[in-house]
Tab-separated table of C-alpha atoms in Angstrom:
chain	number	residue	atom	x	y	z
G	1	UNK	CA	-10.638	-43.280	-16.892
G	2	UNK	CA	-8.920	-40.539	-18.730
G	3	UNK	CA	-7.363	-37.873	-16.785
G	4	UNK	CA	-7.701	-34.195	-18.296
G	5	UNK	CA	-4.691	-31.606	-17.234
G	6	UNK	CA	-5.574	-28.184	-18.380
G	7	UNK	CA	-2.947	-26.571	-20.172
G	8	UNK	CA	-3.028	-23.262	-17.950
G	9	UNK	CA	-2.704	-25.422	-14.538
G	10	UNK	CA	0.286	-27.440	-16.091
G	11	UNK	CA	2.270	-24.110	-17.441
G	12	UNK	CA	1.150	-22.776	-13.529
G	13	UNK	CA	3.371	-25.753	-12.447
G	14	UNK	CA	5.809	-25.745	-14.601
G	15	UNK	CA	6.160	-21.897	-12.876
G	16	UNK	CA	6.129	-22.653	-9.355
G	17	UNK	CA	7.943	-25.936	-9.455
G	18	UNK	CA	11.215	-24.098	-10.039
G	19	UNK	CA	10.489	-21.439	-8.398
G	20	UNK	CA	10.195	-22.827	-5.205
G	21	UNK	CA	13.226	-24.503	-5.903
G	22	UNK	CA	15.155	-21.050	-7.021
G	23	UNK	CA	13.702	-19.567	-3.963
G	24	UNK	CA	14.998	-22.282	-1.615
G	25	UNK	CA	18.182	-23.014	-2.910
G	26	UNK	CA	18.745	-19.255	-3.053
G	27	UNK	CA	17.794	-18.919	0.607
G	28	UNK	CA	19.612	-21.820	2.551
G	29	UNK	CA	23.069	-20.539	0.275
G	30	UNK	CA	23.256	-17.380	2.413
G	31	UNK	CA	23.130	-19.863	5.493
G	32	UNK	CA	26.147	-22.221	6.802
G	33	UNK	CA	23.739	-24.980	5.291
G	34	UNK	CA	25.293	-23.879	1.744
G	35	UNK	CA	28.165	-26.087	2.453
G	36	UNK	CA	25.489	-29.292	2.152
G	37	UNK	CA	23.737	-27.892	-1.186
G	38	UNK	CA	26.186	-25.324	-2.893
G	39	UNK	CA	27.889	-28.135	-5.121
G	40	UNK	CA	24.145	-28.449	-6.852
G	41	UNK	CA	23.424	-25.432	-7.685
G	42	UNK	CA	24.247	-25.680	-11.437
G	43	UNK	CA	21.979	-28.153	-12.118
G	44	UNK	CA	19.567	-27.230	-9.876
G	45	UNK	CA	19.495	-23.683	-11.665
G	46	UNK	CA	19.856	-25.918	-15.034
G	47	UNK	CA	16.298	-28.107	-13.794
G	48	UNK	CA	14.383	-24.477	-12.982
G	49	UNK	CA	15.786	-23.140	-16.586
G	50	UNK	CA	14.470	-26.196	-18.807
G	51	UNK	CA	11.263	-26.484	-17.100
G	52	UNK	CA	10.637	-22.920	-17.758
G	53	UNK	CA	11.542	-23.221	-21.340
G	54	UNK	CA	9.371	-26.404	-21.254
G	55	UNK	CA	6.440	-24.245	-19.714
G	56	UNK	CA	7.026	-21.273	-22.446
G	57	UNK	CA	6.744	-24.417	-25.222
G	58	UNK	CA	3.192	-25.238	-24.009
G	59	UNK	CA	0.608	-23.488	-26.374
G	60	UNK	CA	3.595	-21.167	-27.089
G	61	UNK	CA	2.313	-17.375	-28.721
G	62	UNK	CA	3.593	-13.935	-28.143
G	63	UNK	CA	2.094	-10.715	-29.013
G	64	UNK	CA	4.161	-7.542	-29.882
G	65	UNK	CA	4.112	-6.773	-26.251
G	66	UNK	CA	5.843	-10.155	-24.616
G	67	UNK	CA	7.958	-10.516	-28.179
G	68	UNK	CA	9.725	-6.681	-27.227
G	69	UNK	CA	9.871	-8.080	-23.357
G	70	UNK	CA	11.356	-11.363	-24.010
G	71	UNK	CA	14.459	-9.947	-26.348
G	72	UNK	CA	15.445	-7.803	-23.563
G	73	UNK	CA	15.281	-10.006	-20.804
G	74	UNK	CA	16.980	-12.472	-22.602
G	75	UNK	CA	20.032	-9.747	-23.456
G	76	UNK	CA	19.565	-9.148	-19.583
G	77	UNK	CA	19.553	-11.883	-18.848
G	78	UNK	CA	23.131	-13.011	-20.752
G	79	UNK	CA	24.483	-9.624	-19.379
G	80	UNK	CA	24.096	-10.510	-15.795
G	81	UNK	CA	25.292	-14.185	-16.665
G	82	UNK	CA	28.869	-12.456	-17.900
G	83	UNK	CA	29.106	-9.769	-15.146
G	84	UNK	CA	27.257	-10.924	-12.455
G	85	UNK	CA	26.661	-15.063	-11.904
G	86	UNK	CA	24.359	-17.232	-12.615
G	87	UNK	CA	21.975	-16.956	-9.954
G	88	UNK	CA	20.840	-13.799	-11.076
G	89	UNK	CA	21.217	-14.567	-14.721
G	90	UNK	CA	17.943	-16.574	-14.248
G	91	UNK	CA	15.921	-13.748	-12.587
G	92	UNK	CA	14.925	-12.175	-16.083
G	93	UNK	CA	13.617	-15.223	-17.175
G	94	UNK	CA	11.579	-15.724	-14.257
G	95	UNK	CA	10.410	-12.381	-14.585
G	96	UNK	CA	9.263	-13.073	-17.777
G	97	UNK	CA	7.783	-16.678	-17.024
G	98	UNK	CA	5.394	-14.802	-14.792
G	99	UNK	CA	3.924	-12.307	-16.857
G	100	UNK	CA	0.751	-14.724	-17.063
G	101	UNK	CA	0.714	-15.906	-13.297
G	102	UNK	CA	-1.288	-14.532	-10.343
G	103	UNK	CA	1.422	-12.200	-8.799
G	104	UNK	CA	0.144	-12.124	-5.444
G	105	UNK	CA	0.049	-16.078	-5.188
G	106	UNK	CA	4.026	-15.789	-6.188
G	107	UNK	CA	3.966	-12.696	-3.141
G	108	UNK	CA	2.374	-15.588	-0.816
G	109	UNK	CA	4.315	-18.289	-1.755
G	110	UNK	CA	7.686	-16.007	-1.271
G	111	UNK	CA	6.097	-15.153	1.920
G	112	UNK	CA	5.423	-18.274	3.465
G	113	UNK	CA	9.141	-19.596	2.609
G	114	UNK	CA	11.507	-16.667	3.296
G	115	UNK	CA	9.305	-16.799	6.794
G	116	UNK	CA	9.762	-20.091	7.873
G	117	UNK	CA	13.385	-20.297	6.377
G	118	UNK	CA	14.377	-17.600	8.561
G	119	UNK	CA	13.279	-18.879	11.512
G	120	UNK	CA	14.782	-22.558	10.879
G	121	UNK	CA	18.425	-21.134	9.891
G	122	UNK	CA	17.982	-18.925	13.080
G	123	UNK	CA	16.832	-21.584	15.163
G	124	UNK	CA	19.260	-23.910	13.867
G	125	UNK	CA	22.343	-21.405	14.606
G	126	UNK	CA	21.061	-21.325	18.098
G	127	UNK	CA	20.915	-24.943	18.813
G	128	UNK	CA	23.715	-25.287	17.386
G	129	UNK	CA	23.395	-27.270	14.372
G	130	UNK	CA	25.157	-24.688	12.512
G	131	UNK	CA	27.528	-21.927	13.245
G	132	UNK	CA	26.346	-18.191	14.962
G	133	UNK	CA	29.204	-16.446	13.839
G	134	UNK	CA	29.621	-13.361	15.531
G	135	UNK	CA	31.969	-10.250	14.675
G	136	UNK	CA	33.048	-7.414	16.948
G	137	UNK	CA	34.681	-4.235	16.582
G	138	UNK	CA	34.884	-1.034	18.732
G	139	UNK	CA	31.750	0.270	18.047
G	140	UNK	CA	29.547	-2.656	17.508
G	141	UNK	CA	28.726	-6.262	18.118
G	142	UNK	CA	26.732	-7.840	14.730
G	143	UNK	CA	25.550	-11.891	15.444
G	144	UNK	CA	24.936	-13.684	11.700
G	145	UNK	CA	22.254	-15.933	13.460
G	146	UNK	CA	23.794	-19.059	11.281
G	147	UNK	CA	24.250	-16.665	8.133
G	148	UNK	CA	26.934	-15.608	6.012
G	149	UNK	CA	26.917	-12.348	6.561
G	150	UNK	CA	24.959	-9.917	9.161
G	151	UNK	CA	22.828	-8.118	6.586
G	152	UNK	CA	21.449	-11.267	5.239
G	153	UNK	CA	18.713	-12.412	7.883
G	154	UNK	CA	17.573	-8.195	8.306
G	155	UNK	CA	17.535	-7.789	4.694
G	156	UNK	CA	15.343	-11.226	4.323
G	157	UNK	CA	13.459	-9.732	6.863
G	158	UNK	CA	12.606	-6.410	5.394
G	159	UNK	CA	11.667	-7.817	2.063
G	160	UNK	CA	8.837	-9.966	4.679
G	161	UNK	CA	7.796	-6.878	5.800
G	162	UNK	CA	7.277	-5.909	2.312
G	163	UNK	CA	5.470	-8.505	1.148
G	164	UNK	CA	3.115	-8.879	4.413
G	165	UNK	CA	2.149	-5.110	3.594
G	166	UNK	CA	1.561	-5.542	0.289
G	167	UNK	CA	-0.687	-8.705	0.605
G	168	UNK	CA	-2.576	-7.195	3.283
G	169	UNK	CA	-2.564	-3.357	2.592
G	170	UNK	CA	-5.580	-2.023	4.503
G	171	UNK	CA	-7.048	-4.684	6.227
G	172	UNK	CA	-3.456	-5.732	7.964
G	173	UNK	CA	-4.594	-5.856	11.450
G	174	UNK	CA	-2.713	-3.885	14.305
G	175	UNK	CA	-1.285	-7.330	15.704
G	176	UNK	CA	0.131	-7.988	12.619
G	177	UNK	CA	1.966	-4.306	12.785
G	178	UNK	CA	3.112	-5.154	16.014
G	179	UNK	CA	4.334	-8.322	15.236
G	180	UNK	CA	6.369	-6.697	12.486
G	181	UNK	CA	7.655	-4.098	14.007
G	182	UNK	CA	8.984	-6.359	17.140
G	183	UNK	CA	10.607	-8.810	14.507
G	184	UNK	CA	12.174	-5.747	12.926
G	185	UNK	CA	13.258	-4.395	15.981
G	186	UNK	CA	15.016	-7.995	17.217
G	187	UNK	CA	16.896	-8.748	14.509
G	188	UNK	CA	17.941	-4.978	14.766
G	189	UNK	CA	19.122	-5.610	17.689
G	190	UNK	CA	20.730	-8.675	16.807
G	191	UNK	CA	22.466	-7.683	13.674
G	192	UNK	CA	22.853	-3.770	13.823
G	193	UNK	CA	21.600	-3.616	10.318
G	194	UNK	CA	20.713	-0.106	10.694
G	195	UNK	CA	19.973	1.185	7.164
G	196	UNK	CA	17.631	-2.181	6.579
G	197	UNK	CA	15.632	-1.476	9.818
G	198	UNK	CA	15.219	1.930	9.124
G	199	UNK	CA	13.735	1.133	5.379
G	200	UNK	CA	11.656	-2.010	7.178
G	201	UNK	CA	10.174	0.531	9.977
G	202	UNK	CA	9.508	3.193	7.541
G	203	UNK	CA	7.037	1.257	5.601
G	204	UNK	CA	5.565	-0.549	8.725
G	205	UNK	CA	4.913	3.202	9.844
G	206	UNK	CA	3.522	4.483	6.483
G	207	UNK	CA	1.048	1.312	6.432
G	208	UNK	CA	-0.525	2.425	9.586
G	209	UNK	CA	-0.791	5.670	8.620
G	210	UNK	CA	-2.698	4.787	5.656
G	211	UNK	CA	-4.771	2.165	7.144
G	212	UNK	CA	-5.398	4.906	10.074
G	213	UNK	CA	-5.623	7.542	7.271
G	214	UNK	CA	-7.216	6.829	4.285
G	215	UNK	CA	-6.517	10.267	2.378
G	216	UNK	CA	-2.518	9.263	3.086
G	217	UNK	CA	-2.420	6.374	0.139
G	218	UNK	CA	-3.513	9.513	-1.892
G	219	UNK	CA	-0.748	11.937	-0.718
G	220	UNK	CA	1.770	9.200	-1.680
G	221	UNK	CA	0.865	8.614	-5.046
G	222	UNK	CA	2.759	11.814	-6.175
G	223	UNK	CA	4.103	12.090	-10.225
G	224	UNK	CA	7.116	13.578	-8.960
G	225	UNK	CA	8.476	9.967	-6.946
G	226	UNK	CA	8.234	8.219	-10.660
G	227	UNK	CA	12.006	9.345	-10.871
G	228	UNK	CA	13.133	8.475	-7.182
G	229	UNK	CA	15.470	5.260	-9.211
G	230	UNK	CA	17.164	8.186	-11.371
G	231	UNK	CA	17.536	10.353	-8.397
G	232	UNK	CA	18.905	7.877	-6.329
G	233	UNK	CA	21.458	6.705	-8.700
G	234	UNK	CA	22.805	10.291	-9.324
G	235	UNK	CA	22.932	10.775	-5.346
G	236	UNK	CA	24.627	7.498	-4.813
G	237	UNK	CA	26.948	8.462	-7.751
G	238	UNK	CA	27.708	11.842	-7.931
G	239	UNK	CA	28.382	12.107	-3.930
G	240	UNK	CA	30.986	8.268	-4.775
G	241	UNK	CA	33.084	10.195	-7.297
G	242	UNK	CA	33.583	13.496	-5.596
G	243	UNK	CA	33.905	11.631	-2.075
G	244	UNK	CA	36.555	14.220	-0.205
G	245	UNK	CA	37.277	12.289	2.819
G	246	UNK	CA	38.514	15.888	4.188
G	247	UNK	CA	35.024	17.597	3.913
G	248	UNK	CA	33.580	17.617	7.742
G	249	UNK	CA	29.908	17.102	5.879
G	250	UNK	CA	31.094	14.240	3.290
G	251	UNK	CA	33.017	12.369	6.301
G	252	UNK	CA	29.931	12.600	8.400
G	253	UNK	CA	27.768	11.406	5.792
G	254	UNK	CA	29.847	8.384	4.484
G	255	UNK	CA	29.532	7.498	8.656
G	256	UNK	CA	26.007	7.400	8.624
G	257	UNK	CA	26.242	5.343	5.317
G	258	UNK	CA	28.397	2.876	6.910
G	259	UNK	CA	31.203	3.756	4.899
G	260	UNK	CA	29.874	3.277	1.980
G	261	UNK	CA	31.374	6.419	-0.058
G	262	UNK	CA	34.382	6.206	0.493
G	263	UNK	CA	34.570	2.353	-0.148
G	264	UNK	CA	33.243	3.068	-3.519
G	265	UNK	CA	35.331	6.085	-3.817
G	266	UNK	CA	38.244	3.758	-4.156
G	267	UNK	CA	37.141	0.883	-6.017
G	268	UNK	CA	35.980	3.058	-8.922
G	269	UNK	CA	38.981	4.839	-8.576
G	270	UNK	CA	41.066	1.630	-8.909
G	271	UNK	CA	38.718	-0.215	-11.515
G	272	UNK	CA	37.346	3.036	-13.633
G	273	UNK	CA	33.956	2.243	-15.557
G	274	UNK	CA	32.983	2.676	-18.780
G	275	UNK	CA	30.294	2.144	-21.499
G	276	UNK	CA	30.245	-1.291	-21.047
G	277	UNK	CA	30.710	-4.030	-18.263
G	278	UNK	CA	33.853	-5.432	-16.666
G	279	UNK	CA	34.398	-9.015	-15.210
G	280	UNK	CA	35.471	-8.716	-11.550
G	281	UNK	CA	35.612	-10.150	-8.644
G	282	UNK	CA	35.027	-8.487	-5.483
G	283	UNK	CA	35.928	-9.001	-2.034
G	284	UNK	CA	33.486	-8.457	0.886
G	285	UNK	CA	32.669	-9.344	4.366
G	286	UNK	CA	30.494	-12.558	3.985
G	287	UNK	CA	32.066	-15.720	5.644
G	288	UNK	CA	32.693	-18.770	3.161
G	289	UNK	CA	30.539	-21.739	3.656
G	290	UNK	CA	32.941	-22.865	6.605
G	291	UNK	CA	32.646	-19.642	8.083
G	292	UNK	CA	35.906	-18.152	7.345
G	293	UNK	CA	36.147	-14.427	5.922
G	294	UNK	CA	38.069	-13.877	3.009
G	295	UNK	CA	41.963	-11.933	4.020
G	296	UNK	CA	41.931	-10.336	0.769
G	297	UNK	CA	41.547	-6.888	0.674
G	298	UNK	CA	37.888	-5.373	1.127
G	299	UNK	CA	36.899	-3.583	-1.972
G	300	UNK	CA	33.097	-4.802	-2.296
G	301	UNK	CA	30.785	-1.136	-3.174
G	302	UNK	CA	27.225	-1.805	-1.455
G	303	UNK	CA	25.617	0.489	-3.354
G	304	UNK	CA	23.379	-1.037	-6.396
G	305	UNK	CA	24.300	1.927	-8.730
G	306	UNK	CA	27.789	2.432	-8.153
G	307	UNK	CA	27.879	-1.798	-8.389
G	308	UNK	CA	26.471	-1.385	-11.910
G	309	UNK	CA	28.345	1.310	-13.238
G	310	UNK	CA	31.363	-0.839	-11.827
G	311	UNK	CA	30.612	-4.094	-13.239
G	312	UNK	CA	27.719	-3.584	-15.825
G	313	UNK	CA	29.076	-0.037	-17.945
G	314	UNK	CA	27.415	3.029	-18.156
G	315	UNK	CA	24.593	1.826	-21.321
G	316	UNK	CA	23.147	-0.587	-18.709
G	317	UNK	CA	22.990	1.356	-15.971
G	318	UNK	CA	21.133	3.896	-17.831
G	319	UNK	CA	19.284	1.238	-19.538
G	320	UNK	CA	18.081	0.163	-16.111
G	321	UNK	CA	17.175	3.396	-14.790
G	322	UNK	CA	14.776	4.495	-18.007
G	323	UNK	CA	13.489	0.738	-17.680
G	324	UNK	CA	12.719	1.655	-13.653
G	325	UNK	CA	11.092	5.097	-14.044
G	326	UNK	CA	8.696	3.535	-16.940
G	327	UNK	CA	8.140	1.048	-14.406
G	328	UNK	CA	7.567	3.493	-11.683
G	329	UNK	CA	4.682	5.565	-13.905
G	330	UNK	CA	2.841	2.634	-14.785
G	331	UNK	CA	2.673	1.595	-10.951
G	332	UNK	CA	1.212	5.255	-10.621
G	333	UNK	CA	-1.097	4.692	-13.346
G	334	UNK	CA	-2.444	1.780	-11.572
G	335	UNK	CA	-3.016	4.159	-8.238
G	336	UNK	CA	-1.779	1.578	-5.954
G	337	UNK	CA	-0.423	3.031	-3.278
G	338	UNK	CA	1.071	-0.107	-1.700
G	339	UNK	CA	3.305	-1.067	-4.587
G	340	UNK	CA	4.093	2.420	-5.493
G	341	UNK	CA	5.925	3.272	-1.759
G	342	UNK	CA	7.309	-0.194	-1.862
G	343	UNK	CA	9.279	0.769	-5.056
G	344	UNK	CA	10.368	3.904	-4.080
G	345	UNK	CA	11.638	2.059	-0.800
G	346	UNK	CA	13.726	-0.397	-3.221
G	347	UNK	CA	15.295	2.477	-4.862
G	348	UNK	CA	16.434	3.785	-1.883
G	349	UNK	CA	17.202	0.766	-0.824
G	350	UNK	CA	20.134	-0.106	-4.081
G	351	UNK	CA	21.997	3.342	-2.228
G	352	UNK	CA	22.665	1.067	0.924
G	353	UNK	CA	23.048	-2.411	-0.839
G	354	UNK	CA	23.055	-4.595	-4.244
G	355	UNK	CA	20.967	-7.451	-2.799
G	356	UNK	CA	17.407	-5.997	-4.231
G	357	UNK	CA	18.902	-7.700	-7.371
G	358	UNK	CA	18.176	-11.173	-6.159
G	359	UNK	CA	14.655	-12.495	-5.346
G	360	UNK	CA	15.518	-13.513	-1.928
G	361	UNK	CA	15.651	-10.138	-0.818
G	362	UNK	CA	13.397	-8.761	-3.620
G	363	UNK	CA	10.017	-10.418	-4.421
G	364	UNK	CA	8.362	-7.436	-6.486
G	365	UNK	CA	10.641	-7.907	-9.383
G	366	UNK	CA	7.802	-10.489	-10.699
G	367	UNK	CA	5.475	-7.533	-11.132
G	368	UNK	CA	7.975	-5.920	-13.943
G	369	UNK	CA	6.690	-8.158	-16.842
G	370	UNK	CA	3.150	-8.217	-15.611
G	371	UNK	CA	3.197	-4.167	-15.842
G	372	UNK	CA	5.115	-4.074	-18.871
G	373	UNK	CA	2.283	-6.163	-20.983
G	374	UNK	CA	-0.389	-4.331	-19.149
G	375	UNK	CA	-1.951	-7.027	-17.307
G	376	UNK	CA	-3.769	-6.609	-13.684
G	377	UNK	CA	-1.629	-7.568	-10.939
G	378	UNK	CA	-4.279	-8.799	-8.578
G	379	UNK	CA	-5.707	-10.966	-10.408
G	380	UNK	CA	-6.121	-15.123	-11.390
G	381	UNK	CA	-4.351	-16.744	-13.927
G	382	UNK	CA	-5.234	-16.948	-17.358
């Protein structure tokens, strides 16, 4: 009996196998399990990279399209290998690898993981088969739940939320709101993630209003949010490098940012930027995989656009932005509603933290190449 594999299910495979893997791996490293798996993530980064190339082999053709695509997210891709890591050093490529996949399968797949590896690193801190750290300081309590760091399990969270909206849109049913918003609320309460909550219960919010009122998914496609990653960079930016500490309105709004201007304030000050990217290394609050916190000094900027004009140089960032607000009018030109107030969430979401940059946190990345050839997001493969 001869077995027949279509080409187009195999190179589907050769997609999700490492992705999957990516996606775990990525995942159970923010966790205390990292200290079980960490020492294989080169080659298990090297697996998911051949087996895409592999895939990309298969009945290999580009048009002019996917040829202009694939030369920049392979000089992306190199970029963020020298400035930022590995890990996301593979993201373009997976990007690209999914131009010709069924997005929302990828959205359901991401789904279905980040959900149940939540709860099993959260359940597992509580049993106590790994560590609940737990910080305090005067103003606040923040419990890990058997992460590294407090923001992880909200912001793994939020990007849920995301993704549950977006698969659902309209016909999300009120439980599922509910259920949602509770979650949110929890881990809230849990990790006093503030700024992540906020972005999560915004959109939670805006979906009911547009399931509730239909004419709302029309008042949010507006021309005018196409520019909301530009604008958000030159907030984040402009308000980092003039940061007066002695302004009663500056200090009150680097409090409700967590700190976050002046923190950048002083690493750019003590770094400087330039046209192109510098190799550091910066120190945060995350615990290492044995749950101590690095004593060197705190200089970490949690702001996506200050973090690239640090690290990545001027030419990127603005390389970035244009490639974002092209993005952003095509997802208006499509007139989905859904994806267009998820994006505009992101970009708000790079003036609190960097972690949109990894898939763990951010799923819609895979919708970048899919847009940028000018194929249909909802629909099967090939």
């Amino acid at each position: 009996m001869n077995i027949v594999v279509k080409r187009s299910f195999l190179k589907n495979i050769l997609f999700y196998i490492p992705y999957v893997i990516y996606l775990l791996y990525s995942l159970i490293n923010t966790s205390f399990y990292a200290k079980y798996i960490s020492s294989y993530g080169k080659i298990l980064f090297l697996i998911c990279f051949l087996l895409l190339i592999i895939r990309e082999a298969i009945d290999f053709k580009l048009n002019y399209r996917e040829g202009i695509l694939a030369i920049v997210l392979i000089l992306v891709s190199c970029y963020f290998y020298i400035y930022f890591g590995i890990s996301q050093s593979l993201l373009p490529i997976f990007i690209y690898s999914a131009r010709n996949i069924d997005i929302e399968k990828i959205f359901r797949i991401s789904y279905k993981i980040s959900l149940f590896m939540l709860l099993f690193i959260i359940f597992s801190s509580y049993l106590g088969i790994i560590q609940n750290y737990i910080s305090y300081s005067e103003i606040r309590e923040r419990q890990y739940l058997g992460f590294r760091y407090a923001l992880y399990p909200s912001s793994i969270f939020c990007n849920i939320i995301f993704l549950k909206v977006y698969l659902e849109k309209e016909n999300i049913s009120w439980l599922t709101l509910g259920a949602l918003l509770i979650g949110n609320y929890v881990l809230f309460q849990y990790t006093d993630s503030r700024l992540t909550f906020i972005l999560g219960l915004l959109l939670i919010i805006m979906s009911a209003m547009m399931k509730k009122i239909p004419v709302f998914k029309r008042l949010i496609l507006n021309r005018s949010f196409s520019g909301i990653f530009f604008l958000s960079a030159i907030f984040s930016i402009y308000f980092t490098l003039n940061y007066n500490y002695l302004s009663d309105w500056q200090a009150n709004l680097n409090e409700q940012l967590g700190g976050r201007l002046a923190l950048g304030y002083s690493t750019l000050k003590f770094y400087g930027y330039g046209l192109f990217g510098k190799q550091l290394s910066l120190v945060g609050n995350g615990l290492d995989e044995d749950g101590f916190l690095n004593t060197a000094t705190y200089d970490y900027v949690d702001n996506l656009y200050v973090l690239m004009l640090l690290k990545a140089g001027i030419i990127f960032l603005i390389i970035f932005l244009v490639g974002m607000t092209i993005i952003m009018k095509k997802v208006y030109r499509t007139k989905d509603s859904y994806l267009y107030i998820i994006f505009i969430l992101l970009a708000i979401h790079g003036v609190i933290d960097d972690l949109i940059l990894l898939p763990q946190y951010n799923s819609f990345w895979f919708v970048v190449a899919t847009l940028f050839i000018g194929q249909r997001i909802n629909r099967n493969t090939e």
